[in-house]
Amino acid sequence: MVAHFARVVEAAGYGLVVSPVFEDVEVFQRVGDSTDVVRKEMYDFEDKGGRRIALRPEGTASIVRAFVQHRPAVPWKTWYAAPSFRYERPQAGRYRQHHQLGVEAIGTADPDLDVEVVSLGWSFYAALGLQRVGLLLNSLGDEVCRPGYREGLRQYLDGRRGELCDEHKIRLDDNPLRVLDCKSPGCVAVTAGAPRQLDHLCEPCREHFDRVKAGLDAGRIPYSIDSRLVRGLDYYTRTTFEYIGFALASAQNAIGGGGRYDGLVAEMGGPATPAIGLGLGIERTLLACDAEQVLTAADTLPLLDVFLVDFAGGEAARDLSTELRAAGLRVDRAFDHRSPRAQLRAADRSGARLAVIVGPDEATSRSVELKDLRAGQGTGQETVARSEVVDAVRRRLDAGC
Ligand code: HAM
C-alpha cells in the first residue's frame, strides 16, 4: 500500500520526509486546543528531564515544524507514511495507534494545488482498485470572512443552546464550528438549519473555491459539497475535503481527509506561508479494500524485475545480482544452494517478471538463460551472452518480457 502511494505522489514531485514519533507537546497543541485530538486524545507525558512530550497524533504539525526550522525552498512538496497515536476507545476502524499516508505542500496559495492534492488521494484509491469511494468538499473561508460567519453561527446556536448535547451546551462559545461536526441527535437537528460558511465566503475565498471545483470537474473527479465538513482539527482554512469509503460502516467510514491550512506556518513562528495537505488512514483503507475485495496478491505491485536462479555454484547469482542492481533493476535470488527445482519454484512465487538462469552449461559458456516467468512452459526462453545480460533484460522488460 505504501509503495502504491509512493508511486502516485512521487510522480507528482513529492519527496519523502521522516519526522519524529514524539515532539514537544506545544508542536501538537497548535493543531487546536478546542479539538478532541488535543484535549482528549493526545498521549502526552513528562520525560526524565521534566520536558512535556507528546506522541504524534497526526502528521501535519511535525512537517510544518520542520518547515519553520529548516526553511526549504518553496513549494516544499512532501509525503510521509507515519504511525499516529490517539487515546480513544478502540473499535473497528478506530485505534490508539493508526498509520497515515500523507502529503503536505507548503508555499503556494494556488487553487490548482488544492486540485492536485485532492486528485492524488483520488488516484491512489483508484490505483488500489477501490470503486466505492466518495469525495466531500467544503470551504471554511479565511481570516477575513470566517470570524463574521463564526459569530453568526454562535448566535444562532446560542439561541438553541438547550437542545445541544451536554458537551456543546458548555463548549459552544470556545468553537461553534465544532458543533457542526457533532454526531449527537440534538446537535445534528439544531445545525440542520444553521447558517452555512459557503453562503458567507469573501470574494477571494469564493473565487478560490470556484477554481477548485472547476479543476475537479475538468479532471472528472466527482464530489459532493458538504457545508458541515469542518474536520476535527483547528488549522483548516478554505478548502477542506474528506474521502468516504461507502463499503464501510458509517461511523468510521472516513478513509482520508485534508485541507488548506494557510495560517499554521505563521502560527508556528514562520513567515506567512499558505499550505495544503491530506492524510489517509492505512487501516481504514485496508478495511475498505477488504470490504470491496480488492488488493489480492495478484493486484499488488510487482516488487521485482528479475529472479536469479543459479545451480552452478552460486557465484553467478552473487555477481549478477550486484551487476543488475547497479543498473537500477530490482533483483532477488535464492540462497543455500537449493535444487534447480526449488529455485525455479521460488522464482515463480517471487512476482518477478523474468528469471535469469545459470546452470553448469551456461557457466562454462559464459551465457545465461532468460525465462519469462509469466509465459507457459517452454515459451519465452532465450540464451544470451553473460556480458549482454543487462541490455538483454532491459529489452525484454521493455517489450513486456
Ligand atoms: P484526520 O482526518 O484526523 O486528518 O486523519 C486522517 C485519516 O486518518 C482519517 O480520515 C482516518 O482515515 C485516519 N484516522 C484518524 N484517526 C484514526 C484512528 N484513531 N484509527 C484509525 N484511523 C484513523 C489528519 O490527521 C490531518 N493531519 C490530515 C491533513 C494533512 N490535513 C492537512 N494535511
Short mmCIF file of C-alpha atoms and ligand atoms in Angstrom, two decimals:
data_model
loop_
_atom_site.label_atom_id
_atom_site.label_comp_id
_atom_site.label_asym_id
_atom_site.label_seq_id
_atom_site.Cartn_x
_atom_site.Cartn_y
_atom_site.Cartn_z
CA MET A 1 0.00 0.00 0.00
CA VAL A 2 2.83 2.39 0.87
CA ALA A 3 4.51 1.51 -2.45
CA HIS A 4 1.31 2.38 -4.37
CA PHE A 5 1.11 5.70 -2.54
CA ALA A 6 4.80 6.47 -3.13
CA ARG A 7 4.40 5.79 -6.83
CA VAL A 8 1.39 8.10 -7.14
CA VAL A 9 2.81 11.04 -5.18
CA GLU A 10 6.44 10.80 -6.31
CA ALA A 11 5.19 11.04 -9.89
CA ALA A 12 3.89 14.50 -8.89
CA GLY A 13 7.15 15.68 -7.34
CA TYR A 14 6.55 14.91 -3.65
CA GLY A 15 9.60 13.77 -1.65
CA LEU A 16 9.66 11.51 1.41
CA VAL A 17 10.11 13.19 4.81
CA VAL A 18 10.51 11.18 8.01
CA SER A 19 9.55 13.15 11.13
CA PRO A 20 9.97 12.14 14.79
CA VAL A 21 7.36 10.00 16.51
CA PHE A 22 7.37 12.31 19.54
CA GLU A 23 7.95 16.04 19.89
CA ASP A 24 7.49 18.87 22.33
CA VAL A 25 3.79 18.92 23.22
CA GLU A 26 3.48 22.52 22.00
CA VAL A 27 4.05 21.43 18.39
CA PHE A 28 0.83 19.46 18.51
CA GLN A 29 -1.12 21.89 20.65
CA ARG A 30 -1.08 24.20 17.62
CA VAL A 31 -3.46 21.87 15.78
CA GLY A 32 -6.16 23.22 18.09
CA ASP A 33 -6.86 23.49 21.79
CA SER A 34 -10.57 23.09 21.21
CA THR A 35 -10.24 19.84 19.26
CA ASP A 36 -10.74 16.33 20.66
CA VAL A 37 -7.39 15.35 19.16
CA VAL A 38 -5.58 17.76 21.51
CA ARG A 39 -7.93 17.94 24.51
CA LYS A 40 -8.81 14.29 24.95
CA GLU A 41 -6.73 12.09 22.70
CA MET A 42 -3.14 13.23 22.93
CA TYR A 43 -0.63 10.84 24.51
CA ASP A 44 1.41 13.40 26.41
CA PHE A 45 3.75 12.77 29.29
CA GLU A 46 6.76 14.14 31.11
CA ASP A 47 10.17 12.65 30.24
CA LYS A 48 13.03 12.08 32.69
CA GLY A 49 14.25 15.62 32.13
CA GLY A 50 10.86 17.10 33.05
CA ARG A 51 10.04 18.03 29.43
CA ARG A 52 6.42 17.77 28.27
CA ILE A 53 6.41 15.37 25.30
CA ALA A 54 3.61 14.04 23.10
CA LEU A 55 3.36 11.13 20.68
CA ARG A 56 2.42 12.40 17.24
CA PRO A 57 -1.41 12.39 16.89
CA GLU A 58 -1.21 13.36 13.19
CA GLY A 59 1.39 14.24 10.55
CA THR A 60 0.86 17.87 9.57
CA ALA A 61 2.16 19.66 12.68
CA SER A 62 5.56 17.93 12.53
CA ILE A 63 6.04 18.74 8.86
CA VAL A 64 5.18 22.40 9.47
CA ARG A 65 7.56 22.47 12.46
CA ALA A 66 10.30 21.07 10.20
CA PHE A 67 9.50 23.68 7.55
CA VAL A 68 9.77 26.53 10.04
CA GLN A 69 13.01 25.13 11.43
CA HIS A 70 14.79 24.33 8.15
CA ARG A 71 13.17 26.75 5.67
CA PRO A 72 13.43 24.62 2.50
CA ALA A 73 12.73 26.25 -0.89
CA VAL A 74 9.02 26.54 -1.72
CA PRO A 75 6.85 24.96 -2.85
CA TRP A 76 8.00 22.21 -0.48
CA LYS A 77 6.15 19.09 -1.53
CA THR A 78 6.49 16.25 0.94
CA TRP A 79 4.97 12.85 1.63
CA TYR A 80 5.08 10.53 4.61
CA ALA A 81 3.90 7.18 5.95
CA ALA A 82 3.66 7.72 9.67
CA PRO A 83 2.34 5.98 12.80
CA SER A 84 -0.01 8.29 14.72
CA PHE A 85 -1.35 7.92 18.25
CA ARG A 86 -4.71 8.96 19.65
CA TYR A 87 -6.03 7.95 23.03
CA GLU A 88 -9.55 6.79 22.31
CA ARG A 89 -11.83 3.82 22.84
CA PRO A 90 -10.55 1.27 20.30
CA GLN A 91 -13.17 -0.18 17.94
CA ALA A 92 -13.29 -1.35 14.33
CA GLY A 93 -11.54 1.32 12.25
CA ARG A 94 -10.53 3.41 15.30
CA TYR A 95 -7.27 2.55 17.00
CA ARG A 96 -4.90 4.03 19.54
CA GLN A 97 -2.08 3.60 17.05
CA HIS A 98 -3.00 4.04 13.43
CA HIS A 99 -0.94 4.82 10.34
CA GLN A 100 -1.37 7.64 7.87
CA LEU A 101 -0.16 8.17 4.36
CA GLY A 102 0.01 11.89 3.76
CA VAL A 103 1.25 14.73 1.62
CA GLU A 104 1.90 18.32 2.68
CA ALA A 105 2.60 21.01 0.06
CA ILE A 106 3.82 24.24 1.61
CA GLY A 107 4.35 27.58 -0.07
CA THR A 108 1.61 28.37 -2.57
CA ALA A 109 -1.99 29.51 -2.36
CA ASP A 110 -2.72 28.48 -5.96
CA PRO A 111 -6.10 26.66 -6.01
CA ASP A 112 -4.70 24.34 -8.69
CA LEU A 113 -2.54 22.89 -5.91
CA ASP A 114 -5.74 22.04 -3.99
CA VAL A 115 -6.91 20.20 -7.10
CA GLU A 116 -3.57 18.38 -7.33
CA VAL A 117 -3.66 17.25 -3.70
CA VAL A 118 -7.30 16.12 -3.80
CA SER A 119 -6.61 14.30 -7.09
CA LEU A 120 -3.60 12.48 -5.63
CA GLY A 121 -5.77 10.89 -2.93
CA TRP A 122 -8.37 10.04 -5.54
CA SER A 123 -5.76 8.46 -7.88
CA PHE A 124 -4.31 6.46 -5.01
CA TYR A 125 -7.65 4.89 -4.17
CA ALA A 126 -8.23 4.20 -7.86
CA ALA A 127 -4.76 2.59 -8.12
CA LEU A 128 -5.76 0.24 -5.31
CA GLY A 129 -8.87 -0.68 -7.27
CA LEU A 130 -11.35 0.87 -4.82
CA GLN A 131 -14.55 1.94 -6.53
CA ARG A 132 -16.93 2.81 -3.73
CA VAL A 133 -15.20 5.99 -2.63
CA GLY A 134 -16.93 9.37 -2.33
CA LEU A 135 -15.38 12.82 -2.01
CA LEU A 136 -16.88 15.52 0.23
CA LEU A 137 -15.80 19.11 -0.32
CA ASN A 138 -16.25 22.35 1.60
CA SER A 139 -14.65 25.76 2.10
CA LEU A 140 -14.15 27.12 5.60
CA GLY A 141 -13.24 30.62 4.46
CA ASP A 142 -10.28 32.56 5.81
CA GLU A 143 -9.35 35.10 8.49
CA VAL A 144 -11.38 37.74 6.61
CA CYS A 145 -14.74 36.00 6.25
CA ARG A 146 -14.64 33.30 8.92
CA PRO A 147 -14.84 35.48 12.10
CA GLY A 148 -18.13 37.09 10.98
CA TYR A 149 -19.59 33.71 10.00
CA ARG A 150 -18.41 32.16 13.24
CA GLU A 151 -20.10 34.85 15.33
CA GLY A 152 -23.33 34.50 13.32
CA LEU A 153 -23.23 30.74 13.88
CA ARG A 154 -22.52 31.20 17.59
CA GLN A 155 -25.52 33.49 17.97
CA TYR A 156 -27.75 31.07 16.08
CA LEU A 157 -26.62 28.12 18.24
CA ASP A 158 -26.79 30.17 21.44
CA GLY A 159 -30.48 30.73 20.73
CA ARG A 160 -30.98 26.94 20.80
CA ARG A 161 -28.32 26.03 23.36
CA GLY A 162 -30.77 23.95 25.40
CA GLU A 163 -31.19 21.47 22.52
CA LEU A 164 -27.44 20.82 22.06
CA CYS A 165 -25.60 17.81 23.55
CA ASP A 166 -24.24 18.29 27.10
CA GLU A 167 -20.68 18.92 25.91
CA HIS A 168 -21.63 21.60 23.40
CA LYS A 169 -24.02 23.33 25.80
CA ILE A 170 -20.85 24.13 27.75
CA ARG A 171 -18.24 24.40 24.98
CA LEU A 172 -20.28 26.17 22.31
CA ASP A 173 -18.55 29.52 22.82
CA ASP A 174 -14.99 28.07 22.50
CA ASN A 175 -15.53 26.99 18.92
CA PRO A 176 -19.07 26.95 17.49
CA LEU A 177 -17.81 25.26 14.29
CA ARG A 178 -17.18 22.07 16.28
CA VAL A 179 -20.95 21.74 16.79
CA LEU A 180 -21.36 21.25 13.02
CA ASP A 181 -19.19 18.14 13.34
CA CYS A 182 -21.08 16.68 16.33
CA LYS A 183 -23.00 13.46 15.65
CA SER A 184 -25.39 13.71 18.67
CA PRO A 185 -29.05 13.85 17.54
CA GLY A 186 -29.63 17.20 19.31
CA CYS A 187 -26.68 18.95 17.62
CA VAL A 188 -27.50 17.40 14.24
CA ALA A 189 -31.09 18.65 14.46
CA VAL A 190 -30.08 22.17 15.52
CA THR A 191 -27.32 22.55 12.91
CA ALA A 192 -29.58 21.35 10.06
CA GLY A 193 -30.89 24.90 9.74
CA ALA A 194 -27.70 26.71 10.79
CA PRO A 195 -26.04 29.39 8.60
CA ARG A 196 -23.52 27.91 6.11
CA GLN A 197 -19.98 29.20 5.70
CA LEU A 198 -20.37 28.73 1.94
CA ASP A 199 -23.02 31.48 1.94
CA HIS A 200 -20.61 33.84 3.74
CA LEU A 201 -17.37 33.48 1.79
CA CYS A 202 -15.49 36.68 0.92
CA GLU A 203 -14.80 37.29 -2.77
CA PRO A 204 -11.22 35.84 -2.81
CA CYS A 205 -12.39 32.69 -0.97
CA ARG A 206 -15.34 32.35 -3.33
CA GLU A 207 -13.05 32.65 -6.38
CA HIS A 208 -10.61 30.15 -4.87
CA PHE A 209 -13.38 27.63 -4.24
CA ASP A 210 -14.82 28.09 -7.74
CA ARG A 211 -11.41 27.39 -9.26
CA VAL A 212 -11.01 24.24 -7.12
CA LYS A 213 -14.41 22.96 -8.22
CA ALA A 214 -13.64 23.77 -11.87
CA GLY A 215 -10.35 21.84 -11.60
CA LEU A 216 -12.05 18.78 -10.14
CA ASP A 217 -14.73 18.98 -12.83
CA ALA A 218 -12.04 19.17 -15.52
CA GLY A 219 -10.34 16.11 -14.01
CA ARG A 220 -13.68 14.29 -13.87
CA ILE A 221 -13.40 13.78 -10.14
CA PRO A 222 -16.91 13.62 -8.70
CA TYR A 223 -17.54 15.36 -5.38
CA SER A 224 -20.42 16.40 -3.15
CA ILE A 225 -20.47 19.74 -1.40
CA ASP A 226 -20.88 19.25 2.35
CA SER A 227 -21.22 22.54 4.22
CA ARG A 228 -20.91 20.74 7.60
CA LEU A 229 -17.44 19.40 6.79
CA VAL A 230 -15.33 21.33 9.32
CA ARG A 231 -12.90 18.43 10.08
CA GLY A 232 -11.50 17.64 13.50
CA LEU A 233 -8.50 19.97 13.59
CA ASP A 234 -8.49 23.74 14.04
CA TYR A 235 -5.89 24.74 11.49
CA TYR A 236 -8.02 24.47 8.37
CA THR A 237 -8.80 27.43 6.11
CA ARG A 238 -10.58 27.50 2.75
CA THR A 239 -10.69 24.06 1.08
CA THR A 240 -11.47 21.02 3.24
CA PHE A 241 -12.25 17.56 1.93
CA GLU A 242 -12.84 14.01 3.05
CA TYR A 243 -12.86 10.66 1.25
CA ILE A 244 -15.64 8.31 2.33
CA GLY A 245 -15.45 4.52 1.92
CA PHE A 246 -19.06 3.60 1.17
CA ALA A 247 -18.30 -0.08 1.73
CA LEU A 248 -17.59 0.64 5.43
CA ALA A 249 -19.98 1.16 8.36
CA SER A 250 -20.76 4.86 8.52
CA ALA A 251 -19.25 5.53 11.99
CA GLN A 252 -15.65 5.02 10.74
CA ASN A 253 -16.03 5.43 7.01
CA ALA A 254 -13.77 8.50 6.61
CA ILE A 255 -10.81 6.79 4.95
CA GLY A 256 -8.91 10.05 4.47
CA GLY A 257 -9.16 13.79 4.51
CA GLY A 258 -7.33 17.05 4.43
CA GLY A 259 -7.44 20.68 3.54
CA ARG A 260 -5.69 24.03 3.41
CA TYR A 261 -4.00 25.45 6.47
CA ASP A 262 -2.81 28.86 5.31
CA GLY A 263 -2.26 30.18 8.85
CA LEU A 264 -0.36 27.32 10.52
CA VAL A 265 3.19 28.13 9.38
CA ALA A 266 2.91 31.67 10.75
CA GLU A 267 1.34 30.37 13.94
CA MET A 268 4.34 28.11 14.44
CA GLY A 269 6.68 31.07 14.14
CA GLY A 270 7.46 31.03 10.41
CA PRO A 271 6.68 33.61 7.72
CA ALA A 272 3.08 33.79 6.45
CA THR A 273 3.03 30.79 4.10
CA PRO A 274 -0.02 29.07 2.61
CA ALA A 275 -0.17 25.26 2.55
CA ILE A 276 -2.40 22.26 1.95
CA GLY A 277 -2.23 18.54 2.62
CA LEU A 278 -4.04 15.28 3.11
CA GLY A 279 -3.86 12.28 5.43
CA LEU A 280 -5.21 8.85 4.50
CA GLY A 281 -5.78 6.18 7.14
CA ILE A 282 -3.99 2.97 6.14
CA GLU A 283 -6.07 0.68 8.39
CA ARG A 284 -9.40 2.11 7.21
CA THR A 285 -8.25 1.94 3.61
CA LEU A 286 -7.33 -1.73 4.12
CA LEU A 287 -10.78 -2.33 5.64
CA ALA A 288 -12.32 -0.71 2.55
CA CYS A 289 -10.15 -2.94 0.33
CA ASP A 290 -11.37 -5.99 2.25
CA ALA A 291 -14.98 -4.87 2.01
CA GLU A 292 -14.64 -4.31 -1.74
CA GLN A 293 -12.49 -7.45 -2.13
CA VAL A 294 -9.65 -5.66 -3.90
CA LEU A 295 -5.90 -5.89 -3.35
CA THR A 296 -5.45 -9.61 -3.88
CA ALA A 297 -1.86 -10.82 -4.20
CA ALA A 298 -2.07 -10.52 -7.99
CA ASP A 299 -3.06 -6.85 -7.76
CA THR A 300 -0.07 -5.78 -5.70
CA LEU A 301 2.81 -4.07 -7.43
CA PRO A 302 5.46 -6.41 -8.82
CA LEU A 303 8.36 -5.72 -6.50
CA LEU A 304 10.96 -7.48 -8.62
CA ASP A 305 12.12 -7.39 -12.21
CA VAL A 306 14.45 -10.39 -12.07
CA PHE A 307 14.89 -13.53 -10.00
CA LEU A 308 18.29 -15.21 -10.35
CA VAL A 309 18.41 -18.99 -10.47
CA ASP A 310 21.94 -20.35 -10.14
CA PHE A 311 22.64 -24.06 -9.76
CA ALA A 312 26.25 -23.82 -10.92
CA GLY A 313 27.70 -22.89 -7.54
CA GLY A 314 26.18 -19.53 -6.64
CA GLU A 315 28.96 -17.22 -7.88
CA ALA A 316 26.92 -16.10 -10.90
CA ALA A 317 23.93 -15.24 -8.66
CA ARG A 318 26.23 -13.31 -6.34
CA ASP A 319 27.91 -11.32 -9.11
CA LEU A 320 24.93 -10.85 -11.44
CA SER A 321 22.66 -9.61 -8.64
CA THR A 322 25.19 -6.86 -7.90
CA GLU A 323 25.56 -6.02 -11.59
CA LEU A 324 21.83 -5.92 -12.34
CA ARG A 325 21.01 -3.94 -9.18
CA ALA A 326 23.73 -1.42 -10.03
CA ALA A 327 21.94 -0.97 -13.38
CA GLY A 328 18.78 0.01 -11.48
CA LEU A 329 16.90 -3.27 -11.75
CA ARG A 330 15.04 -4.92 -8.87
CA VAL A 331 16.63 -8.31 -8.30
CA ASP A 332 16.39 -11.17 -5.83
CA ARG A 333 17.94 -14.63 -5.76
CA ALA A 334 17.88 -17.95 -3.92
CA PHE A 335 20.47 -18.89 -1.29
CA ASP A 336 21.74 -22.09 0.34
CA HIS A 337 22.49 -23.96 -2.93
CA ARG A 338 18.92 -25.13 -3.27
CA SER A 339 17.96 -27.54 -6.05
CA PRO A 340 17.14 -26.14 -9.52
CA ARG A 341 13.50 -27.12 -9.00
CA ALA A 342 13.28 -25.35 -5.61
CA GLN A 343 14.92 -22.22 -7.06
CA LEU A 344 12.53 -22.15 -10.02
CA ARG A 345 9.59 -22.51 -7.64
CA ALA A 346 10.94 -19.59 -5.62
CA ALA A 347 11.28 -17.59 -8.85
CA ASP A 348 7.63 -18.28 -9.72
CA ARG A 349 6.48 -17.20 -6.27
CA SER A 350 8.65 -14.08 -6.22
CA GLY A 351 6.46 -11.98 -8.51
CA ALA A 352 9.48 -11.19 -10.72
CA ARG A 353 8.82 -10.90 -14.42
CA LEU A 354 12.00 -12.59 -15.62
CA ALA A 355 14.22 -15.40 -14.36
CA VAL A 356 17.90 -15.26 -15.22
CA ILE A 357 19.10 -18.86 -15.08
CA VAL A 358 22.68 -20.09 -14.82
CA GLY A 359 23.38 -23.84 -14.81
CA PRO A 360 26.71 -25.65 -15.33
CA ASP A 361 26.40 -25.38 -19.16
CA GLU A 362 25.80 -21.62 -19.05
CA ALA A 363 28.61 -21.17 -16.52
CA THR A 364 31.01 -22.89 -18.90
CA SER A 365 29.88 -20.99 -21.98
CA ARG A 366 29.64 -17.61 -20.14
CA SER A 367 25.97 -17.30 -21.06
CA VAL A 368 22.66 -17.03 -19.19
CA GLU A 369 19.15 -18.12 -19.97
CA LEU A 370 16.29 -15.62 -19.72
CA LYS A 371 12.85 -17.00 -18.90
CA ASP A 372 9.57 -15.09 -18.93
CA LEU A 373 8.00 -16.13 -15.63
CA ARG A 374 4.50 -15.31 -16.83
CA ALA A 375 4.69 -17.30 -20.08
CA GLY A 376 3.82 -21.01 -20.27
CA GLN A 377 6.34 -23.87 -20.02
CA GLY A 378 8.97 -23.86 -22.75
CA THR A 379 7.96 -20.47 -24.16
CA GLY A 380 9.66 -17.12 -23.75
CA GLN A 381 13.13 -18.63 -23.19
CA GLU A 382 16.29 -17.23 -24.72
CA THR A 383 20.05 -17.68 -24.26
CA VAL A 384 22.21 -14.55 -24.20
CA ALA A 385 25.89 -13.85 -23.59
CA ARG A 386 26.71 -13.12 -19.97
CA SER A 387 28.31 -9.79 -20.99
CA GLU A 388 25.00 -8.71 -22.60
CA VAL A 389 22.77 -9.55 -19.68
CA VAL A 390 21.82 -6.01 -18.55
CA ASP A 391 20.82 -4.90 -22.05
CA ALA A 392 19.00 -8.15 -22.77
CA VAL A 393 17.00 -7.95 -19.51
CA ARG A 394 16.08 -4.31 -20.18
CA ARG A 395 14.97 -5.12 -23.72
CA ARG A 396 12.78 -7.98 -22.51
CA LEU A 397 11.22 -5.90 -19.71
CA ASP A 398 10.50 -3.03 -22.14
CA ALA A 399 8.89 -5.46 -24.56
CA GLY A 400 6.71 -6.88 -21.74
CA CYS A 401 9.02 -9.94 -21.43
P1 HAM B 1 -7.62 13.22 10.19
O1 HAM B 1 -8.90 13.28 9.44
O2 HAM B 1 -7.67 13.44 11.65
O3 HAM B 1 -6.66 14.26 9.47
O4 HAM B 1 -6.94 11.81 9.94
C1 HAM B 1 -6.71 11.35 8.63
C2 HAM B 1 -7.24 9.94 8.48
O5 HAM B 1 -6.58 9.07 9.41
C3 HAM B 1 -8.72 9.77 8.79
O6 HAM B 1 -9.50 10.07 7.65
C4 HAM B 1 -8.79 8.28 9.13
O7 HAM B 1 -8.88 7.51 7.95
C5 HAM B 1 -7.45 8.02 9.79
N1 HAM B 1 -7.58 8.01 11.26
C6 HAM B 1 -7.63 9.07 12.09
N2 HAM B 1 -7.73 8.65 13.38
C7 HAM B 1 -7.75 7.30 13.34
C8 HAM B 1 -7.82 6.28 14.35
N3 HAM B 1 -7.88 6.55 15.65
N4 HAM B 1 -7.81 4.98 13.93
C9 HAM B 1 -7.73 4.66 12.63
N5 HAM B 1 -7.64 5.59 11.65
C10 HAM B 1 -7.65 6.89 11.99
C11 HAM B 1 -5.39 14.48 9.85
O8 HAM B 1 -4.80 13.83 10.68
C12 HAM B 1 -4.73 15.60 9.09
N6 HAM B 1 -3.32 15.72 9.53
C13 HAM B 1 -4.81 15.39 7.59
C14 HAM B 1 -4.17 16.53 6.86
C15 HAM B 1 -2.93 16.55 6.30
N7 HAM B 1 -4.69 17.73 6.69
C16 HAM B 1 -3.82 18.51 6.03
N8 HAM B 1 -2.74 17.79 5.81
#
